[in-house]
GROMACS .gro file of C-alpha atoms in nm:
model
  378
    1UNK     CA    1 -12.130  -1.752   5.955
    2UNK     CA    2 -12.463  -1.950   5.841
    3UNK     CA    3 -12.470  -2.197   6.143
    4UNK     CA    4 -12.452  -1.862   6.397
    5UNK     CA    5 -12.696  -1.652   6.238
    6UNK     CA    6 -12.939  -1.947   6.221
    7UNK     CA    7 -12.829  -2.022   6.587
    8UNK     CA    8 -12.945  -1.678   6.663
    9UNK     CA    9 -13.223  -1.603   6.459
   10UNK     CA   10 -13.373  -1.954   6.650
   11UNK     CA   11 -13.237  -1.799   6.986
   12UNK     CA   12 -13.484  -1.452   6.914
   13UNK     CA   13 -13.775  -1.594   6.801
   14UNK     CA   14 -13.786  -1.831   7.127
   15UNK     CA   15 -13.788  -1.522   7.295
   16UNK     CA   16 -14.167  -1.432   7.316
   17UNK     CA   17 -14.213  -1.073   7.240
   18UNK     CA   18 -14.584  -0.953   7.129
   19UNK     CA   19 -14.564  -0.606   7.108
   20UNK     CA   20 -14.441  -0.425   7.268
   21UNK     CA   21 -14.281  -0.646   7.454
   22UNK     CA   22 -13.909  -0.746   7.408
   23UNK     CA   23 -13.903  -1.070   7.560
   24UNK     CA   24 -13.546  -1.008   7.647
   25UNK     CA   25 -13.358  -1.002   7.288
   26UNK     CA   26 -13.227  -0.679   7.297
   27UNK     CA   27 -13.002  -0.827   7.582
   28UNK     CA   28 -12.914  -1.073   7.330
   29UNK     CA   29 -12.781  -0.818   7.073
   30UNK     CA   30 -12.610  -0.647   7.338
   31UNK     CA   31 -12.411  -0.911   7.464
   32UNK     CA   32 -12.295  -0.979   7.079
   33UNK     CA   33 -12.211  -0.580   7.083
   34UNK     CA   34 -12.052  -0.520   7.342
   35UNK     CA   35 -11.793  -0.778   7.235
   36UNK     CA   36 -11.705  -0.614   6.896
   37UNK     CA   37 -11.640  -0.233   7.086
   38UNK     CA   38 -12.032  -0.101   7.059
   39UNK     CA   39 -12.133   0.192   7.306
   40UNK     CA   40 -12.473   0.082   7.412
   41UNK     CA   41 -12.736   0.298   7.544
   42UNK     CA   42 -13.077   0.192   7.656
   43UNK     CA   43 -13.365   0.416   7.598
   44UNK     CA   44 -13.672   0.310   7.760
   45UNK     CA   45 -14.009   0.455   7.731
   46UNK     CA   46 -14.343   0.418   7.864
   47UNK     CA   47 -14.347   0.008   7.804
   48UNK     CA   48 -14.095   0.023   7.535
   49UNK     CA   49 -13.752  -0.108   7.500
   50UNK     CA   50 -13.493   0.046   7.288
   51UNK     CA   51 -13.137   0.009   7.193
   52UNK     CA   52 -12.901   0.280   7.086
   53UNK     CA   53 -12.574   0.106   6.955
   54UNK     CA   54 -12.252   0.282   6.843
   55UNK     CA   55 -11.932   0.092   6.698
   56UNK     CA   56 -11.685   0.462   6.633
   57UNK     CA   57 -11.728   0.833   6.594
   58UNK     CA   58 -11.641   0.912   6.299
   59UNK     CA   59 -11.841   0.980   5.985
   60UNK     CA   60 -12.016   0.817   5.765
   61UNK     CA   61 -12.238   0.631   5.974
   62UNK     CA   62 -12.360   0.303   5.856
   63UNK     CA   63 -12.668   0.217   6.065
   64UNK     CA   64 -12.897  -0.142   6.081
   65UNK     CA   65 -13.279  -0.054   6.227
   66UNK     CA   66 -13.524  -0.320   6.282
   67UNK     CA   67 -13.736  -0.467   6.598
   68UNK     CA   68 -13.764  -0.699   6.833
   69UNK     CA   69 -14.169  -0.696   6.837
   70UNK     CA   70 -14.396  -0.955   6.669
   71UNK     CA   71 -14.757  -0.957   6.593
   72UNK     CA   72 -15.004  -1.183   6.790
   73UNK     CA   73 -14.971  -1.529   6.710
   74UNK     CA   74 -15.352  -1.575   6.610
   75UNK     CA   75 -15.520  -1.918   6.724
   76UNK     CA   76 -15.202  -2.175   6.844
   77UNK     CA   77 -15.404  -2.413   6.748
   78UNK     CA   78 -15.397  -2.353   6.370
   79UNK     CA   79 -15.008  -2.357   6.401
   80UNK     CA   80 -14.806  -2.640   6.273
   81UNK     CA   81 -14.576  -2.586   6.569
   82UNK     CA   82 -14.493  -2.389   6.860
   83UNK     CA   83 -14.478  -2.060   6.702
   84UNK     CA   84 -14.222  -1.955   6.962
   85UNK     CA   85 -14.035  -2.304   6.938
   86UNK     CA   86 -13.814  -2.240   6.656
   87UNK     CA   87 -13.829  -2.565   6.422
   88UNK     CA   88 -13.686  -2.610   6.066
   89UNK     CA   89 -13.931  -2.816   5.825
   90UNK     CA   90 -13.849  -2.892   5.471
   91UNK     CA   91 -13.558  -2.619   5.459
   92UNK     CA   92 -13.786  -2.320   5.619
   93UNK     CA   93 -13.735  -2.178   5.975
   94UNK     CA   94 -14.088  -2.177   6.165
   95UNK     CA   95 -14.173  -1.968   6.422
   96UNK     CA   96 -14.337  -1.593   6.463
   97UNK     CA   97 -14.096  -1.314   6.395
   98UNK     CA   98 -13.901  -1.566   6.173
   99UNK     CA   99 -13.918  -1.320   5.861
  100UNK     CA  100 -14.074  -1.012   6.045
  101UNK     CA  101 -13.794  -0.956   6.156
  102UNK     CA  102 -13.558  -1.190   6.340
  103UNK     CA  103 -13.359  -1.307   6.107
  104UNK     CA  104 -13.268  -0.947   6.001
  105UNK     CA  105 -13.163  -0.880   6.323
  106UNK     CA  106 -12.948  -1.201   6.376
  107UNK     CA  107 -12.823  -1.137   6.014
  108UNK     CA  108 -12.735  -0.767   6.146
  109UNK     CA  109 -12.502  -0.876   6.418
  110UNK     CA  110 -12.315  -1.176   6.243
  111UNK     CA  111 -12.286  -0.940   5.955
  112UNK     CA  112 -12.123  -0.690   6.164
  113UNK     CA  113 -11.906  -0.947   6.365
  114UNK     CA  114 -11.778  -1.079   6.024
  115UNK     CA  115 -11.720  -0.752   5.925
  116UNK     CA  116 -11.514  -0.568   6.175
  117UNK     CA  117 -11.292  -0.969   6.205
  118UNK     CA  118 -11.193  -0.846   5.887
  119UNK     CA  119 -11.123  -0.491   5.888
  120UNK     CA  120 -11.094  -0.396   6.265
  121UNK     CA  121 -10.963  -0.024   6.136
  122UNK     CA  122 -11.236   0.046   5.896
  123UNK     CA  123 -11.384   0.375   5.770
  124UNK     CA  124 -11.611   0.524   5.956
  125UNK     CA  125 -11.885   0.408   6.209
  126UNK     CA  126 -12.152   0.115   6.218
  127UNK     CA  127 -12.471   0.155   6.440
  128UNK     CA  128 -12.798  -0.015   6.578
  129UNK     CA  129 -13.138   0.131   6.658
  130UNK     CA  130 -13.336  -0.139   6.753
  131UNK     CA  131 -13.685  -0.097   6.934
  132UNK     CA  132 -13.966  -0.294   7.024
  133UNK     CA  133 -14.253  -0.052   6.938
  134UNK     CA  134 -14.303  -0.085   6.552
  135UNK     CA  135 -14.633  -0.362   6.560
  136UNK     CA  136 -14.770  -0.138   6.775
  137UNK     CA  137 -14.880   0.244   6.744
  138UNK     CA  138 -14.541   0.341   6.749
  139UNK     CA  139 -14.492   0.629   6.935
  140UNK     CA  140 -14.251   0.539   7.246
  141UNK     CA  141 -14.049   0.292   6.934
  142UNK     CA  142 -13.785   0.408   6.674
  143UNK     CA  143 -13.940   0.766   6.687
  144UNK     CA  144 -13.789   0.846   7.026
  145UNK     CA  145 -13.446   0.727   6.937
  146UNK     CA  146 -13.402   0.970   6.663
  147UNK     CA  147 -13.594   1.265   6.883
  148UNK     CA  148 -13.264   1.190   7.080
  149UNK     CA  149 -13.035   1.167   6.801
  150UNK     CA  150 -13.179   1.498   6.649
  151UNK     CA  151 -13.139   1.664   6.997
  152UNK     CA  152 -12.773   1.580   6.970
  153UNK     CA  153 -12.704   1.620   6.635
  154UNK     CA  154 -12.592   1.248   6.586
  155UNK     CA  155 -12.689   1.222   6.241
  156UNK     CA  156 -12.748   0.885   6.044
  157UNK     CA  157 -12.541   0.880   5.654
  158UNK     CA  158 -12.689   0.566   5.560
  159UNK     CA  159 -12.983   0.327   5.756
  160UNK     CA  160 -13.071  -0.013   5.614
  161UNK     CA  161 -13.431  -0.148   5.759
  162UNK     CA  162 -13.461  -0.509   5.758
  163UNK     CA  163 -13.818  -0.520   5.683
  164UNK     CA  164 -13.880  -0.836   5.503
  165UNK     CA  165 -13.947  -0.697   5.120
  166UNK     CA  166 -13.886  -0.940   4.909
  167UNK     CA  167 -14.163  -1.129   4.708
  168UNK     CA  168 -14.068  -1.414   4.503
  169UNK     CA  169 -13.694  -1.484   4.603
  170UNK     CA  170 -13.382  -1.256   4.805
  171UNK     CA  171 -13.274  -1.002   4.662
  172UNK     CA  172 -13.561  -0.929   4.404
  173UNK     CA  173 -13.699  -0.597   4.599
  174UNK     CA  174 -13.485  -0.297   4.779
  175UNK     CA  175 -13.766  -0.058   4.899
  176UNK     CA  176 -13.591   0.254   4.839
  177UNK     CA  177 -13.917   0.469   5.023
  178UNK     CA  178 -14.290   0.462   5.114
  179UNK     CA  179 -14.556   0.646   5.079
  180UNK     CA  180 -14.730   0.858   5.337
  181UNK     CA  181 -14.973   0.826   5.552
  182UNK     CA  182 -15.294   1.115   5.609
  183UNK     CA  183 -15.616   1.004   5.768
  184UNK     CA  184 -15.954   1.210   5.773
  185UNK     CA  185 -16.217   1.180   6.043
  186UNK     CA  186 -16.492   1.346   5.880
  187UNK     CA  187 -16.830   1.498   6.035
  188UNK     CA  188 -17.114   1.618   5.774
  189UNK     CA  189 -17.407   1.770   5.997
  190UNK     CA  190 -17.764   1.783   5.873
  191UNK     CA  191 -18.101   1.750   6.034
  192UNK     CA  192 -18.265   1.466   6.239
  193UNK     CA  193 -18.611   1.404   6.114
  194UNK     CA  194 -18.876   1.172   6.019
  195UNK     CA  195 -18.821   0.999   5.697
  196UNK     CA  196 -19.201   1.092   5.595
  197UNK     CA  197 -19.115   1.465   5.610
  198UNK     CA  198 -18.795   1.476   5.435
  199UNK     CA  199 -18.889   1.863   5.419
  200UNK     CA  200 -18.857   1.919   5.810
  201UNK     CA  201 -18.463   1.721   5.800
  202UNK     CA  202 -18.185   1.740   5.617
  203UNK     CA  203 -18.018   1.407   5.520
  204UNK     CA  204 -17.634   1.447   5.546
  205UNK     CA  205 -17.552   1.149   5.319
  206UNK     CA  206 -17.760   1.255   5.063
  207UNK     CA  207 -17.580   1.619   5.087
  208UNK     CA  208 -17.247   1.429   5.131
  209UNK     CA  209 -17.288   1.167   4.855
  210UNK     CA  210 -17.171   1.397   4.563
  211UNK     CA  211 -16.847   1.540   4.772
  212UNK     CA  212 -16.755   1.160   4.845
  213UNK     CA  213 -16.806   1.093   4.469
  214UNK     CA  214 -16.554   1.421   4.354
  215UNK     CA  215 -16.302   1.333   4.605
  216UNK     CA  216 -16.271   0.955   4.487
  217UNK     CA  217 -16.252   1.060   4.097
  218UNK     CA  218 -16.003   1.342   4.171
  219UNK     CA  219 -15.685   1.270   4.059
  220UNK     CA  220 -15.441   1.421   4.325
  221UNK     CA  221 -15.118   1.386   4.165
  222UNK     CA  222 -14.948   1.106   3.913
  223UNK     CA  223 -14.672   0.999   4.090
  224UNK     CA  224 -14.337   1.031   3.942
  225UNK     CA  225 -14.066   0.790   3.905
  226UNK     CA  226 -14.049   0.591   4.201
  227UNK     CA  227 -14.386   0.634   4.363
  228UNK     CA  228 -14.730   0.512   4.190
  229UNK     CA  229 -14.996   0.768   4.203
  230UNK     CA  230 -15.131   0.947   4.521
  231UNK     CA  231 -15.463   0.754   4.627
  232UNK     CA  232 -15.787   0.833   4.865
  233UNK     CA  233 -15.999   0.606   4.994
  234UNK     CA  234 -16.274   0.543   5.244
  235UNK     CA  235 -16.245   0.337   5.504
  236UNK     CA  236 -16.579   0.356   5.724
  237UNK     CA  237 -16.911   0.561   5.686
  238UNK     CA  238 -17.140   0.522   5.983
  239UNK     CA  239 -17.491   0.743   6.013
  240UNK     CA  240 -17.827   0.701   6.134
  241UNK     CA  241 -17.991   0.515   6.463
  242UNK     CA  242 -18.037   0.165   6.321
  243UNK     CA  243 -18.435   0.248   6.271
  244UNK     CA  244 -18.552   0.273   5.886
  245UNK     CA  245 -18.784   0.573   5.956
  246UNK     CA  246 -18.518   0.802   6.069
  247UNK     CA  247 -18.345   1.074   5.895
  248UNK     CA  248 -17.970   1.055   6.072
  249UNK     CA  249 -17.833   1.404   6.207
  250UNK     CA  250 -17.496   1.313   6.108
  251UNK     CA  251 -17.251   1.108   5.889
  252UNK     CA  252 -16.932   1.001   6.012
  253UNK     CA  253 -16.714   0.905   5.730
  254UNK     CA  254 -16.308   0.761   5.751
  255UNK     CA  255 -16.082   0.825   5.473
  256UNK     CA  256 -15.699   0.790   5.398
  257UNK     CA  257 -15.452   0.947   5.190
  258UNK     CA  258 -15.177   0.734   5.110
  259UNK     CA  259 -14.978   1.004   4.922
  260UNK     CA  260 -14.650   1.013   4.707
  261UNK     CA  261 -14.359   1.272   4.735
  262UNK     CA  262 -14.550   1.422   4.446
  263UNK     CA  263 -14.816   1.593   4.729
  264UNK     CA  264 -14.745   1.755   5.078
  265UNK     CA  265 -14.972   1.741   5.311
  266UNK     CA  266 -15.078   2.075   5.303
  267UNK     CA  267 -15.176   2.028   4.938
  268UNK     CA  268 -15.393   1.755   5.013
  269UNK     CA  269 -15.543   1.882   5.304
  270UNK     CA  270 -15.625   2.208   5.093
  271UNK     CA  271 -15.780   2.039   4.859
  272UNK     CA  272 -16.015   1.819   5.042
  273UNK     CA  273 -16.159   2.140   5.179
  274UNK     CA  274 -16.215   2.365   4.868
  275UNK     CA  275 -16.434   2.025   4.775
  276UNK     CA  276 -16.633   1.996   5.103
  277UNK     CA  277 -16.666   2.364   5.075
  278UNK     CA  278 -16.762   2.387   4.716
  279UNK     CA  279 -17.064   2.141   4.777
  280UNK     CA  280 -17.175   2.373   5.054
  281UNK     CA  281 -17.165   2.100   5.336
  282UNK     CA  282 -17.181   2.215   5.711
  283UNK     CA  283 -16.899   2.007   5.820
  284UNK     CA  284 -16.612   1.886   6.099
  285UNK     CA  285 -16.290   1.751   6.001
  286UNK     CA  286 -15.971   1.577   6.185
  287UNK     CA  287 -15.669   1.530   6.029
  288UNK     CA  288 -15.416   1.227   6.146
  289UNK     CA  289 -15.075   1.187   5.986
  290UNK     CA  290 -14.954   0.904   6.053
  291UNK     CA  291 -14.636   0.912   5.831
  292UNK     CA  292 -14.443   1.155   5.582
  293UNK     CA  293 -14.365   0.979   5.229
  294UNK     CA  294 -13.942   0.946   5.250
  295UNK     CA  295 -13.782   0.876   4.894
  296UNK     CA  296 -13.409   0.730   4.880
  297UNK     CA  297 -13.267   0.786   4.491
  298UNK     CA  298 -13.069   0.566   4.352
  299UNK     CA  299 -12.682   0.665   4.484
  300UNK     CA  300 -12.417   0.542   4.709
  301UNK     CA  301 -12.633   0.358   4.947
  302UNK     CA  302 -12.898   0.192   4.629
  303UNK     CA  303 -12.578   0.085   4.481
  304UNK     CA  304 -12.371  -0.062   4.740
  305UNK     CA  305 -12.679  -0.287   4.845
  306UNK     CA  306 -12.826  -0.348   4.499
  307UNK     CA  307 -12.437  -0.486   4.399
  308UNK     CA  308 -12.402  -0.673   4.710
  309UNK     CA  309 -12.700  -0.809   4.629
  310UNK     CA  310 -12.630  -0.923   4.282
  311UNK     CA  311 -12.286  -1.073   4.388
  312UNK     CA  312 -12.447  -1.307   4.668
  313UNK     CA  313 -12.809  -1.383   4.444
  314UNK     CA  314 -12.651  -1.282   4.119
  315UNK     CA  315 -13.023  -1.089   4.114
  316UNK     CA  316 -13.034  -0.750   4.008
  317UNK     CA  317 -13.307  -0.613   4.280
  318UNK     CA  318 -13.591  -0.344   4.184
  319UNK     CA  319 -13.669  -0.029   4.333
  320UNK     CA  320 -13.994  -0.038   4.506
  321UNK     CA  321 -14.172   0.190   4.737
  322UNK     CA  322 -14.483  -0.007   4.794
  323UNK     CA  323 -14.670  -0.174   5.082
  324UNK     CA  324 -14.723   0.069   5.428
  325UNK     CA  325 -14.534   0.237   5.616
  326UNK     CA  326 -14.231   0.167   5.843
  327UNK     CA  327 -13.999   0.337   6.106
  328UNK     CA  328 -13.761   0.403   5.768
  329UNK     CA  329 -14.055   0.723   5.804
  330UNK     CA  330 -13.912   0.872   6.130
  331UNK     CA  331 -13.552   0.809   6.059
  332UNK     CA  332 -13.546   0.989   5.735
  333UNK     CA  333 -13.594   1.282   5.951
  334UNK     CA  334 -13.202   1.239   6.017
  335UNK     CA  335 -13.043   1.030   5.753
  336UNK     CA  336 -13.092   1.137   5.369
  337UNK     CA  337 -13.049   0.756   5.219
  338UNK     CA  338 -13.260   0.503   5.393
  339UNK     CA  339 -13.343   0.164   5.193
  340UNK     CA  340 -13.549  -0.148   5.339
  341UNK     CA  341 -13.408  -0.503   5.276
  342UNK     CA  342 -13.501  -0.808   5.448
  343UNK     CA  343 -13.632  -1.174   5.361
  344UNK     CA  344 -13.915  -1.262   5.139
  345UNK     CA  345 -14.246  -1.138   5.277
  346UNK     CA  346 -14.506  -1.423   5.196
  347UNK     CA  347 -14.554  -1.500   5.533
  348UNK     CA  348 -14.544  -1.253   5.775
  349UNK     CA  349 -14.813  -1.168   5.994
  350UNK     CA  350 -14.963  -1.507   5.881
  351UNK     CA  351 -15.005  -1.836   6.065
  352UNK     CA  352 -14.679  -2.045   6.048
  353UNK     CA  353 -14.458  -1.763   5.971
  354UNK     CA  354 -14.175  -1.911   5.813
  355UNK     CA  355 -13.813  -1.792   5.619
  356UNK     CA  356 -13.598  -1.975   5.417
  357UNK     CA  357 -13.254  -2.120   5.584
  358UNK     CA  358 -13.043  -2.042   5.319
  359UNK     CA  359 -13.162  -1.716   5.287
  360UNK     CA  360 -13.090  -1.654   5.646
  361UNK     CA  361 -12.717  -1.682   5.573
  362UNK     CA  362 -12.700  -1.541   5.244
  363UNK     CA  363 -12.931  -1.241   5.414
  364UNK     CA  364 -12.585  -1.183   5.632
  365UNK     CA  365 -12.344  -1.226   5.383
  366UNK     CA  366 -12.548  -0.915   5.199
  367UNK     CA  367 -12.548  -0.706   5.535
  368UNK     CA  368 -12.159  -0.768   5.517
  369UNK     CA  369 -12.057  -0.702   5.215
  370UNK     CA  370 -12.277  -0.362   5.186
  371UNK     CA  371 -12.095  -0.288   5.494
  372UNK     CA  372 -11.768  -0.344   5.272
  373UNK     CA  373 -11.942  -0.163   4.989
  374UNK     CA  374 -11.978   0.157   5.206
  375UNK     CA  375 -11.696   0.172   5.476
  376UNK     CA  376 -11.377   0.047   5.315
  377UNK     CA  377 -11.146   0.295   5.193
  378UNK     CA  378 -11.117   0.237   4.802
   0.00000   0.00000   0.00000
C-alpha cells in the first residue's frame, strides 16, 4: 500500500489547485471510487467543486472529509523546488498541499481500497465529502454538502478530518473539537472637534478606552475538560483623520471571540453589551460567527482511532482541541463524533511544504485499521 499512496499523494499535489480551484483531483478520487462500488455525486457551487461519495446504505456511516484546495504558494522563488512538482528530498515529500492535505486524501482512498480487499461484506457504510472550498471563505465548500445531507436526512455516525494535527511526530495529536469562532465590528460615536476645545467634542477612544479595558480582563468562562478557556481579543482599532489636531468622530474597533463549549453565543454576545452599555457609550455593533465550538468525547470513534493509532506508532495520541477552525464545524451539525487526524503540521501554509514518506504510508495503514476498528462485526 505505501508505494500507491505515495504514487498518489505525488499525483494530487501536481495537480495545481489554489483555492478554490480543484485542479482536477476530485476526478482522481473518483476514478479510485468508482472501482471499489462508491455512488458518486458531484455538487458544484458558485466556483466550487465538491464530491459526495457513498460505498452502502446501511448504518453506521464511516465518513473521510478533507480538500482538494491549497493556499498560495508565496514567492516561487524562495522554494527549493517546484512546489507543484512533487520531489522527495532527504525522506520528505515536497510540494504545496503535501501535508495540508494531500496525503490525507491519497491515504483516504488506499485506506479504503485495502479495506473493502479485505472485507468486501463489511458492516455498514464508508463515505467521502471532499470539497475544494476550505482555504477560502468557505461558504459554497463542505457547508453545502451537509445542507444537502441534512435536507435528506443522510446522517454522518462517525467523520474523520484529515487536517494535518500532529506536532512533533504521527500519531501524537487527535483533535477531538475546536473552538468557535464570534467576531465584533464595533462603532463607538462621539464628537468631531478641535483638539484645543476638547469641551466642544467628544473623544470616542477616550470614552471607549475603559469598556476595551473591562472586556479584555473579563473572564468569560474557564473552559472545562477539553477546551482551554474562552478568550477575546482585538484585532484592529482605527479612528481619527490622520491630522494631530483633530478630535475623531468615531472609533472603529475589531474583536474576536474564540469561545469554548463552556459559552453560547448568546451568552457572549449578552455580555459584551451589558459592558458597552454599563459605560454609557453611544454605540453600533456587528456580530460575525464564523464557526460554532463542536466537542467529540472520548467514545467509540476517540477509541478506535487513538488504538489504531497506538498499534501502527505504538504512540498513545492526546486529545486536543486547539488551533482554528475547520469544516469538522459544519459537519458536526449532522454527525455527533467528529475527530481530526492528519500528518504533522510544521509546515503547512509555509514555503517548502513538506510531509514525511513514511508517515504517508503509516497515515493509511491508520485510516484502515480505524475503518476495521469501527465496521467489522466483533
Amino acid at each position: 500500500m505505501s508505494n500507491d499512496t505515495l504514487a498518489l499523494a505525488q499525483t494530487l499535489i501536481a495537480c495545481r489547485s489554489p483555492t478554490p480551484d480543484d485542479g482536477g483531483c476530485q476526478e482522481i478520487l473518483i476514478g479510485r471510487l468508482q472501482k471499489l462500488g462508491f455512488q458518486i455525486e458531484r455538487m458544484r457551487h458558485g466556483a466550487v467543486d465538491n464530491l459526495w461519495a457513498r460505498r452502502g446504505t446501511t448504518a453506521p456511516l464511516l465518513c473521510f472529509a478533507g480538500h482538494t484546495d491549497v493556499v498560495p504558494t508565496g514567492p516561487l522563488e524562495k522554494w527549493d523546488s517546484d512546489p507543484f512538482t512533487p520531489a522527495i528530498r532527504d525522506g520528505k515529500l515536497y510540494g504545496r498541499g503535501a501535508a495540508d492535505m494531500k496525503a490525507s486524501l491519497a491515504a483516504f482512498v488506499t485506506a479504503i481500497e485495502a479495506f473493502v480487499a479485505a472485507h468486501r461484506d463489511h458492516n455498514g457504510s464508508i463515505a467521502l465529502l471532499i470539497t475544494s472550498d476550505e482555504e477560502g471563505i468557505a461558504v459554497d465548500g463542505t457547508v453545502r454538502v451537509v445542507e444537502t445531507l441534512e435536507a435528506r436526512n443522510e446522517p454522518i455516525d462517525y467523520c474523520i478530518v484529515g487536517e494535518p494535527t500532529c506536532v512533533d511526530q504521527l500519531g501524537d495529536t487527535v483533535k477531538n473539537g475546536r473552538r468557535g469562532s464570534l467576531s465584533g465590528t464595533l462603532m463607538v460615536k462621539g464628537i468631531q472637534g478641535h483638539i484645543a476645545y476638547p469641551h466642544l467634542g467628544k473623544n470616542p477612544i477616550h470614552l471607549a478606552a475603559p469598556a476595551i479595558a473591562e472586556l479584555a480582563q473579563t473572564e468569560w468562562d474557564q473552559g472545562n475538560e477539553y477546551f482551554p478557556p474562552t478568550t477575546w481579543q482585538i484585532s484592529n482599532i482605527n479612528g481619527g483623520t490622520g491630522a494631530t489636531n483633530v478630535i475623531p468622530g468615531e472609533v472603529k474597533i475589531l474583536f474576536n471571540f474564540r469561545f469554548s463549549t463552556a459559552s453560547t453565543v448568546e451568552s457572549l454576545r449578552t455580555r459584551v453589551h451589558a459592558i458597552l452599555d454599563r459605560h454609557g457609550l453611544d454605540y453600533d455593533l456587528l456580530w460575525e460567527l464564523s464557526g460554532k465550538p463542536y466537542l467529540t468525547p472520548r467514545g467509540s470513534l476517540v477509541e478506535a482511532i487513538g488504538r489504531a493509532i497506538k498499534n501502527v506508532t505504538g504512540i498513545e495520541p492526546q486529545l486536543s482541541t486547539s488551533g482554528g477552525t475547520s469544516d469538522g464545524r459544519f459537519i458536526a451539525d449532522i454527525c455527533p463524533q467528529v475527530v481530526e487526524f492528519g500528518p504533522r503540521n510544521a509546515t503547512i501554509h509555509k514555503l517548502n511544504e513538506c510531509v514525511e514518506v513514511d508517515d504517508v504510508e503509516r497515515l493509511a495503514q491508520i485510516y484502515r485499521l480505524t475503518l476495521e476498528n469501527l465496521l467489522l462485526q466483533r
